[in-house]
Amino acid sequence: MTEPRRRPGRPRDTSINERALAATRELLVRRGFEATTIQAVAEHSGVHASAIYRRWPSRIELIEEATFPGLSPVSVQPTGDLRRDLRRFIRAYLAAFGAPAARAAAAGLLAHYQTAGRARPPEMYLRVSARPQFQDILRAAPPGSVDPAVDPDDVFDLLLGAVLTRTLLFAVTARHRPIERTVEMILRLLRPLDA
Amino acid sequence: MTEPRRRPGRPRDTSINERALAATRELLVRRGFEATTIQAVAEHSGVHASAIYRRWPSRIELIEEATFPGLSPVSVQPTGDLRRDLRRFIRAYLAAFGAPAARAAAAGLLAHYQTAGRARPPEMYLRVSARPQFQDILRAAPPGSVDPAVDPDDVFDLLLGAVLTRTLLFAVTARHRPIERTVEMILRLLRPLDA
């Protein structure tokens, strides 16, 4: 409510970006994926449609950035306690993908990708990936707790699958297993054979 | 083409089921999720709509069963070679979820679950789960190759996530990592500490 829109010295674009992204999230939750058009975002945010188009080529990219904003760097600052860091990381990741706007957008985005039928670089879609932050956590782990033979990317892929399955695909039907089980599995993947 | 529709002694219902399920898959691929209604399936299969409704309460259950028929038992008959069995299992699983009808239905089903907003028992949705077949493979593995302390359900959950991420979510943008990487990760999860 009283949050300042603009601060001295802060680039004006940031405020425009944030207003458009916030409006996109609100529209997704209130009116759904189909109704979340550039025009609707412009009306809801007060940002002119042309300014939105200058930043995002279509509503798809706008919705992607609005719904998958990545993890706050603060929330996963590694402490060197591998189990604790992984737990915080997985919680933050689940919260990001389980957010109402992300859930509201998921089916629509999936349908778009299926219909579009051609590849977009995964880095584009996952430019908000938490992969680097996962690697930071592994680097901060105590010596000997992470097998150097294991590929962090392979482990991250499994973690991503677990998070997406829990949030987007089975948001409703989730088996509600404790997060600790996923933490335990990731630790198993990382541990050296002679640990 | 020349496949017999009915065999002596075979229950007639089986043929009706199969015709309705096959028509559902064809409609999904050709006309998409929204157009795959009970009425359309009735017209396309020659099975009366009332006979379809006797078997499936709505088109959702019909589409679920048509698109996620589970794995052919033959394709994952365990041989006792854990790595080989896992590889065949993952391949068959990827093929099932990556089939055209499954991909055509995925976004629509996801949207339905999100909108329906209330839980259906996961066993219903996953009544076609390959979980029992995964457990069969672990039971057939040589002694000492599977850590008895690890919960097969936890491992299966990660495997399911990896398969869904590869097929339904990132069918288009998949990073195309070799299946062997997933096999390797699952073996890592299963191995005893002192292996």
mmCIF file of C-alpha atoms in Angstrom:
data_model
loop_
_atom_site.group_PDB
_atom_site.id
_atom_site.type_symbol
_atom_site.label_atom_id
_atom_site.label_comp_id
_atom_site.label_asym_id
_atom_site.label_seq_id
_atom_site.Cartn_x
_atom_site.Cartn_y
_atom_site.Cartn_z
ATOM 1 C CA MET A 1 0.000 0.000 0.000
ATOM 2 C CA THR A 2 2.540 2.596 1.138
ATOM 3 C CA GLU A 3 5.351 0.948 -0.787
ATOM 4 C CA PRO A 4 7.256 3.675 -2.661
ATOM 5 C CA ARG A 5 6.901 3.402 -6.410
ATOM 6 C CA ARG A 6 10.121 5.131 -7.261
ATOM 7 C CA ARG A 7 13.249 6.016 -5.327
ATOM 8 C CA PRO A 8 15.792 8.704 -6.141
ATOM 9 C CA GLY A 9 18.514 7.407 -8.403
ATOM 10 C CA ARG A 10 16.600 4.250 -9.221
ATOM 11 C CA PRO A 11 16.125 3.650 -12.941
ATOM 12 C CA ARG A 12 12.597 4.450 -14.010
ATOM 13 C CA ASP A 13 12.405 1.257 -16.079
ATOM 14 C CA THR A 14 12.546 -0.868 -12.980
ATOM 15 C CA SER A 15 9.332 0.612 -11.728
ATOM 16 C CA ILE A 16 7.614 0.075 -15.067
ATOM 17 C CA ASN A 17 8.828 -3.512 -15.164
ATOM 18 C CA GLU A 18 7.648 -4.211 -11.666
ATOM 19 C CA ARG A 19 4.222 -2.687 -12.239
ATOM 20 C CA ALA A 20 3.693 -4.716 -15.416
ATOM 21 C CA LEU A 21 4.867 -7.938 -13.767
ATOM 22 C CA ALA A 22 2.720 -7.397 -10.661
ATOM 23 C CA ALA A 23 -0.328 -6.655 -12.804
ATOM 24 C CA THR A 24 0.321 -9.799 -14.834
ATOM 25 C CA ARG A 25 0.376 -11.938 -11.697
ATOM 26 C CA GLU A 26 -2.837 -10.371 -10.413
ATOM 27 C CA LEU A 27 -4.623 -10.913 -13.711
ATOM 28 C CA LEU A 28 -3.494 -14.531 -13.906
ATOM 29 C CA VAL A 29 -4.900 -15.310 -10.482
ATOM 30 C CA ARG A 30 -8.109 -13.292 -10.853
ATOM 31 C CA ARG A 31 -9.007 -13.848 -14.483
ATOM 32 C CA GLY A 32 -6.855 -16.705 -15.746
ATOM 33 C CA PHE A 33 -4.313 -17.288 -18.462
ATOM 34 C CA GLU A 34 -6.440 -16.502 -21.516
ATOM 35 C CA ALA A 35 -7.586 -13.142 -20.173
ATOM 36 C CA THR A 36 -4.044 -12.065 -19.328
ATOM 37 C CA THR A 37 -3.298 -10.163 -22.530
ATOM 38 C CA ILE A 38 -0.866 -7.307 -23.053
ATOM 39 C CA GLN A 39 -3.834 -4.957 -23.348
ATOM 40 C CA ALA A 40 -5.318 -6.159 -20.070
ATOM 41 C CA VAL A 41 -1.947 -5.784 -18.344
ATOM 42 C CA ALA A 42 -1.618 -2.267 -19.753
ATOM 43 C CA GLU A 43 -5.027 -1.277 -18.417
ATOM 44 C CA HIS A 44 -4.471 -2.905 -15.055
ATOM 45 C CA SER A 45 -0.971 -1.507 -14.502
ATOM 46 C CA GLY A 46 -1.266 1.921 -16.091
ATOM 47 C CA VAL A 47 1.796 1.085 -18.188
ATOM 48 C CA HIS A 48 1.260 1.835 -21.859
ATOM 49 C CA ALA A 49 1.034 -1.241 -24.089
ATOM 50 C CA SER A 50 3.849 0.035 -26.296
ATOM 51 C CA ALA A 51 6.140 0.207 -23.250
ATOM 52 C CA ILE A 52 5.253 -3.380 -22.419
ATOM 53 C CA TYR A 53 5.977 -4.530 -25.968
ATOM 54 C CA ARG A 54 9.366 -2.801 -25.812
ATOM 55 C CA ARG A 55 10.267 -5.101 -22.911
ATOM 56 C CA TRP A 56 8.572 -8.370 -23.833
ATOM 57 C CA PRO A 57 7.980 -9.631 -27.385
ATOM 58 C CA SER A 58 4.630 -11.205 -26.449
ATOM 59 C CA ARG A 59 2.445 -12.001 -23.472
ATOM 60 C CA ILE A 60 4.115 -15.402 -23.229
ATOM 61 C CA GLU A 61 7.482 -13.946 -22.254
ATOM 62 C CA LEU A 62 5.774 -11.467 -19.931
ATOM 63 C CA ILE A 63 3.849 -14.265 -18.183
ATOM 64 C CA GLU A 64 6.980 -16.420 -17.934
ATOM 65 C CA GLU A 65 8.935 -13.685 -16.239
ATOM 66 C CA ALA A 66 6.026 -12.720 -14.000
ATOM 67 C CA THR A 67 5.345 -16.230 -12.788
ATOM 68 C CA PHE A 68 8.828 -17.684 -12.548
ATOM 69 C CA PRO A 69 10.841 -14.863 -11.058
ATOM 70 C CA GLY A 70 13.498 -17.171 -9.739
ATOM 71 C CA LEU A 71 14.576 -17.401 -6.160
ATOM 72 C CA SER A 72 15.472 -14.497 -4.000
ATOM 73 C CA PRO A 73 19.266 -14.686 -3.622
ATOM 74 C CA VAL A 74 18.884 -13.978 0.084
ATOM 75 C CA SER A 75 16.710 -16.998 0.714
ATOM 76 C CA VAL A 76 19.306 -19.483 -0.422
ATOM 77 C CA GLN A 77 22.566 -17.852 0.679
ATOM 78 C CA PRO A 78 24.622 -20.951 1.489
ATOM 79 C CA THR A 79 25.687 -21.473 5.075
ATOM 80 C CA GLY A 80 27.908 -24.512 4.497
ATOM 81 C CA ASP A 81 25.430 -26.828 6.268
ATOM 82 C CA LEU A 82 24.523 -28.937 3.244
ATOM 83 C CA ARG A 83 21.336 -30.493 4.597
ATOM 84 C CA ARG A 84 20.036 -27.194 5.925
ATOM 85 C CA ASP A 85 20.949 -25.333 2.747
ATOM 86 C CA LEU A 86 19.244 -27.928 0.569
ATOM 87 C CA ARG A 87 16.131 -27.808 2.714
ATOM 88 C CA ARG A 88 15.897 -24.010 2.449
ATOM 89 C CA PHE A 89 16.596 -24.181 -1.269
ATOM 90 C CA ILE A 90 13.886 -26.775 -1.915
ATOM 91 C CA ARG A 91 11.376 -24.883 0.218
ATOM 92 C CA ALA A 92 12.054 -21.650 -1.664
ATOM 93 C CA TYR A 93 11.840 -23.459 -4.989
ATOM 94 C CA LEU A 94 8.536 -25.106 -4.068
ATOM 95 C CA ALA A 95 7.178 -21.742 -2.940
ATOM 96 C CA ALA A 96 8.156 -20.121 -6.252
ATOM 97 C CA PHE A 97 6.541 -22.767 -8.447
ATOM 98 C CA GLY A 98 3.618 -23.254 -6.085
ATOM 99 C CA ALA A 99 2.692 -19.554 -6.027
ATOM 100 C CA PRO A 100 -0.887 -18.828 -7.162
ATOM 101 C CA ALA A 101 0.190 -16.954 -10.305
ATOM 102 C CA ALA A 102 2.563 -19.753 -11.330
ATOM 103 C CA ARG A 103 -0.168 -22.354 -10.871
ATOM 104 C CA ALA A 104 -2.651 -20.216 -12.768
ATOM 105 C CA ALA A 105 -0.220 -19.882 -15.673
ATOM 106 C CA ALA A 106 1.159 -23.415 -15.808
ATOM 107 C CA ALA A 107 -1.469 -25.136 -17.970
ATOM 108 C CA GLY A 108 -1.691 -22.215 -20.374
ATOM 109 C CA LEU A 109 2.066 -22.056 -20.818
ATOM 110 C CA LEU A 110 2.240 -25.806 -21.294
ATOM 111 C CA ALA A 111 -0.495 -25.686 -23.949
ATOM 112 C CA HIS A 112 1.369 -22.868 -25.672
ATOM 113 C CA TYR A 113 4.622 -24.812 -25.765
ATOM 114 C CA GLN A 114 2.877 -27.912 -27.090
ATOM 115 C CA THR A 115 1.081 -25.938 -29.781
ATOM 116 C CA ALA A 116 3.976 -23.709 -30.727
ATOM 117 C CA GLY A 117 5.739 -26.962 -31.448
ATOM 118 C CA ARG A 118 9.166 -25.539 -31.995
ATOM 119 C CA ALA A 119 12.050 -25.289 -29.649
ATOM 120 C CA ARG A 120 12.874 -22.212 -27.743
ATOM 121 C CA PRO A 121 16.201 -22.301 -26.031
ATOM 122 C CA PRO A 122 15.705 -23.763 -22.561
ATOM 123 C CA GLU A 123 17.913 -21.004 -21.208
ATOM 124 C CA MET A 124 15.225 -18.566 -22.293
ATOM 125 C CA TYR A 125 12.502 -20.350 -20.454
ATOM 126 C CA LEU A 126 14.790 -21.149 -17.601
ATOM 127 C CA ARG A 127 16.639 -17.861 -17.549
ATOM 128 C CA VAL A 128 15.193 -17.696 -14.085
ATOM 129 C CA SER A 129 16.661 -21.072 -13.302
ATOM 130 C CA ALA A 130 17.890 -21.744 -9.820
ATOM 131 C CA ARG A 131 20.678 -23.915 -11.194
ATOM 132 C CA PRO A 132 23.503 -21.464 -10.320
ATOM 133 C CA GLN A 133 22.207 -21.132 -6.780
ATOM 134 C CA PHE A 134 22.135 -24.903 -6.421
ATOM 135 C CA GLN A 135 25.754 -25.019 -7.543
ATOM 136 C CA ASP A 136 26.651 -22.339 -4.979
ATOM 137 C CA ILE A 137 25.206 -24.544 -2.248
ATOM 138 C CA LEU A 138 27.292 -27.512 -3.380
ATOM 139 C CA ARG A 139 30.438 -25.380 -3.481
ATOM 140 C CA ALA A 140 29.805 -24.229 0.088
ATOM 141 C CA ALA A 141 29.379 -27.785 1.380
ATOM 142 C CA PRO A 142 32.062 -29.188 3.694
ATOM 143 C CA PRO A 143 34.872 -31.073 1.945
ATOM 144 C CA GLY A 144 34.031 -34.727 1.449
ATOM 145 C CA SER A 145 30.265 -34.315 1.620
ATOM 146 C CA VAL A 146 29.758 -34.068 -2.142
ATOM 147 C CA ASP A 147 31.102 -36.727 -4.484
ATOM 148 C CA PRO A 148 33.218 -34.922 -7.099
ATOM 149 C CA ALA A 149 32.257 -37.661 -9.587
ATOM 150 C CA VAL A 150 28.592 -36.665 -9.592
ATOM 151 C CA ASP A 151 27.414 -34.094 -12.131
ATOM 152 C CA PRO A 152 25.560 -31.286 -10.310
ATOM 153 C CA ASP A 153 23.446 -30.744 -13.429
ATOM 154 C CA ASP A 154 22.149 -34.312 -13.270
ATOM 155 C CA VAL A 155 21.213 -33.881 -9.620
ATOM 156 C CA PHE A 156 19.581 -30.539 -10.333
ATOM 157 C CA ASP A 157 17.505 -32.100 -13.114
ATOM 158 C CA LEU A 158 16.074 -34.636 -10.686
ATOM 159 C CA LEU A 159 15.430 -31.919 -8.127
ATOM 160 C CA LEU A 160 13.636 -29.819 -10.742
ATOM 161 C CA GLY A 161 11.487 -32.812 -11.654
ATOM 162 C CA ALA A 162 10.572 -33.409 -8.023
ATOM 163 C CA VAL A 163 9.631 -29.757 -7.538
ATOM 164 C CA LEU A 164 7.585 -29.504 -10.729
ATOM 165 C CA THR A 165 5.785 -32.752 -10.000
ATOM 166 C CA ARG A 166 4.920 -31.542 -6.520
ATOM 167 C CA THR A 167 3.719 -28.117 -7.581
ATOM 168 C CA LEU A 168 2.534 -27.777 -11.154
ATOM 169 C CA LEU A 169 1.460 -31.251 -12.128
ATOM 170 C CA PHE A 170 0.063 -32.557 -8.911
ATOM 171 C CA ALA A 171 -0.801 -29.363 -7.107
ATOM 172 C CA VAL A 172 -4.166 -30.872 -6.352
ATOM 173 C CA THR A 173 -3.405 -34.542 -6.169
ATOM 174 C CA ALA A 174 -0.038 -34.285 -4.442
ATOM 175 C CA ARG A 175 0.730 -37.120 -2.132
ATOM 176 C CA HIS A 176 1.942 -34.577 0.408
ATOM 177 C CA ARG A 177 5.120 -36.375 1.289
ATOM 178 C CA PRO A 178 7.316 -34.385 3.664
ATOM 179 C CA ILE A 179 9.890 -32.153 1.993
ATOM 180 C CA GLU A 180 12.496 -33.902 4.134
ATOM 181 C CA ARG A 181 12.137 -37.008 1.928
ATOM 182 C CA THR A 182 13.242 -35.037 -1.106
ATOM 183 C CA VAL A 183 16.116 -33.495 0.873
ATOM 184 C CA GLU A 184 17.183 -36.987 1.890
ATOM 185 C CA MET A 185 17.121 -38.251 -1.698
ATOM 186 C CA ILE A 186 19.228 -35.331 -2.950
ATOM 187 C CA LEU A 187 21.760 -35.932 -0.170
ATOM 188 C CA ARG A 188 21.930 -39.599 -1.207
ATOM 189 C CA LEU A 189 22.678 -38.574 -4.767
ATOM 190 C CA LEU A 190 25.499 -36.299 -3.655
ATOM 191 C CA ARG A 191 27.230 -38.437 -1.070
ATOM 192 C CA PRO A 192 30.584 -40.003 -1.855
ATOM 193 C CA LEU A 193 30.655 -43.795 -1.930
ATOM 194 C CA ASP A 194 32.962 -44.042 1.062
ATOM 195 C CA ALA A 195 31.181 -41.462 3.205
ATOM 196 C CA MET B 1 -6.317 -53.199 -39.952
ATOM 197 C CA THR B 2 -6.923 -56.933 -39.892
ATOM 198 C CA GLU B 3 -6.804 -57.089 -36.110
ATOM 199 C CA PRO B 4 -9.774 -59.144 -34.926
ATOM 200 C CA ARG B 5 -12.289 -57.059 -33.033
ATOM 201 C CA ARG B 6 -13.651 -59.907 -30.993
ATOM 202 C CA ARG B 7 -12.394 -63.339 -30.128
ATOM 203 C CA PRO B 8 -14.415 -66.298 -28.953
ATOM 204 C CA GLY B 9 -14.710 -66.353 -25.194
ATOM 205 C CA ARG B 10 -13.417 -62.821 -24.868
ATOM 206 C CA PRO B 11 -15.729 -60.523 -22.939
ATOM 207 C CA ARG B 12 -17.537 -58.164 -25.256
ATOM 208 C CA ASP B 13 -16.888 -55.220 -22.938
ATOM 209 C CA THR B 14 -13.206 -55.382 -23.649
ATOM 210 C CA SER B 15 -13.780 -54.623 -27.276
ATOM 211 C CA ILE B 16 -16.048 -51.685 -26.464
ATOM 212 C CA ASN B 17 -13.473 -50.333 -24.035
ATOM 213 C CA GLU B 18 -10.681 -50.628 -26.533
ATOM 214 C CA ARG B 19 -12.637 -48.982 -29.312
ATOM 215 C CA ALA B 20 -13.588 -46.032 -27.105
ATOM 216 C CA LEU B 21 -10.038 -45.632 -25.830
ATOM 217 C CA ALA B 22 -8.512 -45.833 -29.297
ATOM 218 C CA ALA B 23 -11.011 -43.278 -30.648
ATOM 219 C CA THR B 24 -10.199 -40.972 -27.736
ATOM 220 C CA ARG B 25 -6.493 -41.092 -28.541
ATOM 221 C CA GLU B 26 -7.128 -40.402 -32.208
ATOM 222 C CA LEU B 27 -9.369 -37.445 -31.461
ATOM 223 C CA LEU B 28 -6.861 -35.974 -29.019
ATOM 224 C CA VAL B 29 -4.105 -36.033 -31.597
ATOM 225 C CA ARG B 30 -6.235 -34.905 -34.542
ATOM 226 C CA ARG B 31 -8.577 -32.392 -32.950
ATOM 227 C CA GLY B 32 -7.172 -31.601 -29.528
ATOM 228 C CA PHE B 33 -8.336 -31.791 -25.932
ATOM 229 C CA GLU B 34 -11.366 -29.506 -26.101
ATOM 230 C CA ALA B 35 -12.878 -31.320 -29.084
ATOM 231 C CA THR B 36 -12.489 -34.723 -27.445
ATOM 232 C CA THR B 37 -15.956 -34.976 -25.940
ATOM 233 C CA ILE B 38 -17.944 -38.091 -25.090
ATOM 234 C CA GLN B 39 -20.206 -37.360 -28.046
ATOM 235 C CA ALA B 40 -17.254 -37.076 -30.428
ATOM 236 C CA VAL B 41 -15.781 -40.317 -29.107
ATOM 237 C CA ALA B 42 -19.154 -42.031 -29.565
ATOM 238 C CA GLU B 43 -19.385 -40.875 -33.173
ATOM 239 C CA HIS B 44 -15.785 -41.743 -33.949
ATOM 240 C CA SER B 45 -15.822 -45.189 -32.318
ATOM 241 C CA GLY B 46 -19.355 -46.328 -33.064
ATOM 242 C CA VAL B 47 -19.826 -47.010 -29.350
ATOM 243 C CA HIS B 48 -23.019 -45.503 -28.015
ATOM 244 C CA ALA B 49 -22.551 -42.547 -25.674
ATOM 245 C CA SER B 50 -24.573 -44.254 -22.956
ATOM 246 C CA ALA B 51 -22.202 -47.235 -23.073
ATOM 247 C CA ILE B 52 -19.274 -44.848 -22.662
ATOM 248 C CA TYR B 53 -20.910 -43.126 -19.718
ATOM 249 C CA ARG B 54 -21.472 -46.504 -18.061
ATOM 250 C CA ARG B 55 -17.710 -47.007 -18.051
ATOM 251 C CA TRP B 56 -16.359 -43.513 -17.402
ATOM 252 C CA PRO B 57 -18.118 -40.855 -15.353
ATOM 253 C CA SER B 58 -16.857 -38.041 -17.616
ATOM 254 C CA ARG B 59 -14.545 -37.371 -20.514
ATOM 255 C CA ILE B 60 -11.771 -36.574 -18.014
ATOM 256 C CA GLU B 61 -11.575 -40.151 -16.730
ATOM 257 C CA LEU B 62 -11.867 -41.461 -20.282
ATOM 258 C CA ILE B 63 -9.000 -39.246 -21.453
ATOM 259 C CA GLU B 64 -6.880 -40.193 -18.451
ATOM 260 C CA GLU B 65 -7.251 -43.874 -19.117
ATOM 261 C CA ALA B 66 -6.744 -43.449 -22.866
ATOM 262 C CA THR B 67 -3.574 -41.416 -22.546
ATOM 263 C CA PHE B 68 -1.889 -43.024 -19.562
ATOM 264 C CA PRO B 69 -2.465 -46.703 -20.131
ATOM 265 C CA GLY B 70 0.487 -47.729 -18.039
ATOM 266 C CA LEU B 71 3.334 -49.856 -19.193
ATOM 267 C CA SER B 72 3.012 -53.093 -21.001
ATOM 268 C CA PRO B 73 3.968 -55.752 -18.454
ATOM 269 C CA VAL B 74 6.063 -57.470 -21.091
ATOM 270 C CA SER B 75 8.255 -54.477 -21.703
ATOM 271 C CA VAL B 76 9.518 -54.323 -18.162
ATOM 272 C CA GLN B 77 9.690 -57.977 -17.156
ATOM 273 C CA PRO B 78 12.688 -57.919 -14.807
ATOM 274 C CA THR B 79 15.766 -59.863 -15.834
ATOM 275 C CA GLY B 80 17.766 -59.317 -12.653
ATOM 276 C CA ASP B 81 20.249 -57.024 -14.386
ATOM 277 C CA LEU B 82 19.406 -53.858 -12.461
ATOM 278 C CA ARG B 83 20.980 -51.331 -14.812
ATOM 279 C CA ARG B 84 19.481 -52.961 -17.871
ATOM 280 C CA ASP B 85 16.055 -53.329 -16.273
ATOM 281 C CA LEU B 86 16.030 -49.702 -15.164
ATOM 282 C CA ARG B 87 17.024 -48.558 -18.632
ATOM 283 C CA ARG B 88 14.194 -50.526 -20.256
ATOM 284 C CA PHE B 89 11.760 -49.320 -17.628
ATOM 285 C CA ILE B 90 12.688 -45.656 -18.092
ATOM 286 C CA ARG B 91 12.542 -45.980 -21.870
ATOM 287 C CA ALA B 92 9.074 -47.545 -21.717
ATOM 288 C CA TYR B 93 7.926 -44.915 -19.240
ATOM 289 C CA LEU B 94 9.217 -42.069 -21.413
ATOM 290 C CA ALA B 95 7.503 -43.606 -24.437
ATOM 291 C CA ALA B 96 4.175 -43.835 -22.582
ATOM 292 C CA PHE B 97 4.180 -40.224 -21.385
ATOM 293 C CA GLY B 98 5.759 -38.938 -24.570
ATOM 294 C CA ALA B 99 3.147 -40.532 -26.844
ATOM 295 C CA PRO B 100 1.285 -38.060 -29.081
ATOM 296 C CA ALA B 101 -2.072 -38.557 -27.331
ATOM 297 C CA ALA B 102 -0.522 -38.072 -23.895
ATOM 298 C CA ARG B 103 1.164 -34.860 -25.016
ATOM 299 C CA ALA B 104 -2.020 -33.640 -26.653
ATOM 300 C CA ALA B 105 -3.953 -34.221 -23.438
ATOM 301 C CA ALA B 106 -1.423 -32.995 -20.886
ATOM 302 C CA ALA B 107 -2.163 -29.275 -20.845
ATOM 303 C CA GLY B 108 -5.923 -29.811 -20.912
ATOM 304 C CA LEU B 109 -5.809 -32.266 -18.030
ATOM 305 C CA LEU B 110 -3.542 -29.961 -16.047
ATOM 306 C CA ALA B 111 -5.912 -27.031 -16.617
ATOM 307 C CA HIS B 112 -8.812 -29.214 -15.511
ATOM 308 C CA TYR B 113 -7.082 -30.229 -12.291
ATOM 309 C CA GLN B 114 -6.163 -26.626 -11.517
ATOM 310 C CA THR B 115 -9.697 -25.401 -12.176
ATOM 311 C CA ALA B 116 -11.478 -28.292 -10.500
ATOM 312 C CA GLY B 117 -9.511 -27.230 -7.461
ATOM 313 C CA ARG B 118 -10.416 -30.181 -5.334
ATOM 314 C CA ALA B 119 -8.480 -33.287 -4.639
ATOM 315 C CA ARG B 120 -9.105 -36.505 -6.407
ATOM 316 C CA PRO B 121 -7.354 -39.450 -4.902
ATOM 317 C CA PRO B 122 -3.928 -39.752 -6.523
ATOM 318 C CA GLU B 123 -4.531 -43.476 -6.867
ATOM 319 C CA MET B 124 -7.330 -42.642 -9.267
ATOM 320 C CA TYR B 125 -5.160 -40.516 -11.456
ATOM 321 C CA LEU B 126 -2.234 -42.824 -11.025
ATOM 322 C CA ARG B 127 -4.162 -46.059 -11.105
ATOM 323 C CA VAL B 128 -2.082 -46.627 -14.185
ATOM 324 C CA SER B 129 1.050 -46.024 -12.167
ATOM 325 C CA ALA B 130 4.156 -48.002 -12.977
ATOM 326 C CA ARG B 131 5.089 -48.025 -9.296
ATOM 327 C CA PRO B 132 4.456 -51.787 -8.813
ATOM 328 C CA GLN B 133 6.551 -52.631 -11.855
ATOM 329 C CA PHE B 134 9.382 -50.495 -10.500
ATOM 330 C CA GLN B 135 9.215 -52.431 -7.249
ATOM 331 C CA ASP B 136 9.325 -55.717 -9.176
ATOM 332 C CA ILE B 137 12.573 -54.602 -10.784
ATOM 333 C CA LEU B 138 14.118 -53.784 -7.408
ATOM 334 C CA ARG B 139 13.040 -57.153 -6.026
ATOM 335 C CA ALA B 140 14.695 -58.937 -8.938
ATOM 336 C CA ALA B 141 18.009 -57.094 -8.445
ATOM 337 C CA PRO B 142 21.006 -59.092 -7.213
ATOM 338 C CA PRO B 143 21.468 -59.149 -3.434
ATOM 339 C CA GLY B 144 23.514 -56.203 -2.191
ATOM 340 C CA SER B 145 22.785 -53.935 -5.175
ATOM 341 C CA VAL B 146 19.854 -52.129 -3.553
ATOM 342 C CA ASP B 147 20.216 -50.474 -0.161
ATOM 343 C CA PRO B 148 17.414 -51.874 2.038
ATOM 344 C CA ALA B 149 17.382 -48.541 3.890
ATOM 345 C CA VAL B 150 16.144 -46.624 0.872
ATOM 346 C CA ASP B 151 12.404 -46.251 0.341
ATOM 347 C CA PRO B 152 11.501 -47.410 -3.186
ATOM 348 C CA ASP B 153 8.585 -44.958 -3.195
ATOM 349 C CA ASP B 154 10.955 -42.036 -2.681
ATOM 350 C CA VAL B 155 13.127 -43.201 -5.558
ATOM 351 C CA PHE B 156 10.094 -43.747 -7.759
ATOM 352 C CA ASP B 157 8.862 -40.225 -7.018
ATOM 353 C CA LEU B 158 12.135 -38.782 -8.316
ATOM 354 C CA LEU B 159 11.991 -41.035 -11.352
ATOM 355 C CA LEU B 160 8.425 -39.933 -12.074
ATOM 356 C CA GLY B 161 9.505 -36.303 -11.810
ATOM 357 C CA ALA B 162 12.371 -36.882 -14.231
ATOM 358 C CA VAL B 163 10.067 -38.597 -16.730
ATOM 359 C CA LEU B 164 7.328 -35.972 -16.534
ATOM 360 C CA THR B 165 9.802 -33.130 -16.833
ATOM 361 C CA ARG B 166 11.348 -34.741 -19.880
ATOM 362 C CA THR B 167 8.065 -35.491 -21.628
ATOM 363 C CA LEU B 168 5.132 -33.349 -20.623
ATOM 364 C CA LEU B 169 6.683 -30.133 -19.388
ATOM 365 C CA PHE B 170 9.686 -29.798 -21.592
ATOM 366 C CA ALA B 171 8.688 -31.873 -24.584
ATOM 367 C CA VAL B 172 9.733 -28.985 -26.742
ATOM 368 C CA THR B 173 12.507 -27.404 -24.798
ATOM 369 C CA ALA B 174 14.039 -30.589 -23.439
ATOM 370 C CA ARG B 175 17.744 -30.465 -22.942
ATOM 371 C CA HIS B 176 17.974 -33.876 -24.575
ATOM 372 C CA ARG B 177 20.291 -35.379 -22.034
ATOM 373 C CA PRO B 178 20.909 -39.050 -22.644
ATOM 374 C CA ILE B 179 18.577 -41.419 -20.822
ATOM 375 C CA GLU B 180 21.677 -43.082 -19.404
ATOM 376 C CA ARG B 181 22.188 -40.057 -17.113
ATOM 377 C CA THR B 182 18.819 -40.689 -15.496
ATOM 378 C CA VAL B 183 19.607 -44.406 -15.203
ATOM 379 C CA GLU B 184 22.885 -43.511 -13.508
ATOM 380 C CA MET B 185 21.169 -41.196 -11.016
ATOM 381 C CA ILE B 186 18.593 -43.818 -10.074
ATOM 382 C CA LEU B 187 21.362 -46.389 -9.558
ATOM 383 C CA ARG B 188 23.152 -43.897 -7.293
ATOM 384 C CA LEU B 189 20.015 -43.498 -5.215
ATOM 385 C CA LEU B 190 19.676 -47.237 -4.802
ATOM 386 C CA ARG B 191 23.253 -48.289 -4.079
ATOM 387 C CA PRO B 192 24.256 -49.286 -0.592
ATOM 388 C CA LEU B 193 26.830 -47.056 1.088
ATOM 389 C CA ASP B 194 29.484 -49.759 1.165
ATOM 390 C CA ALA B 195 28.927 -50.924 -2.408
#
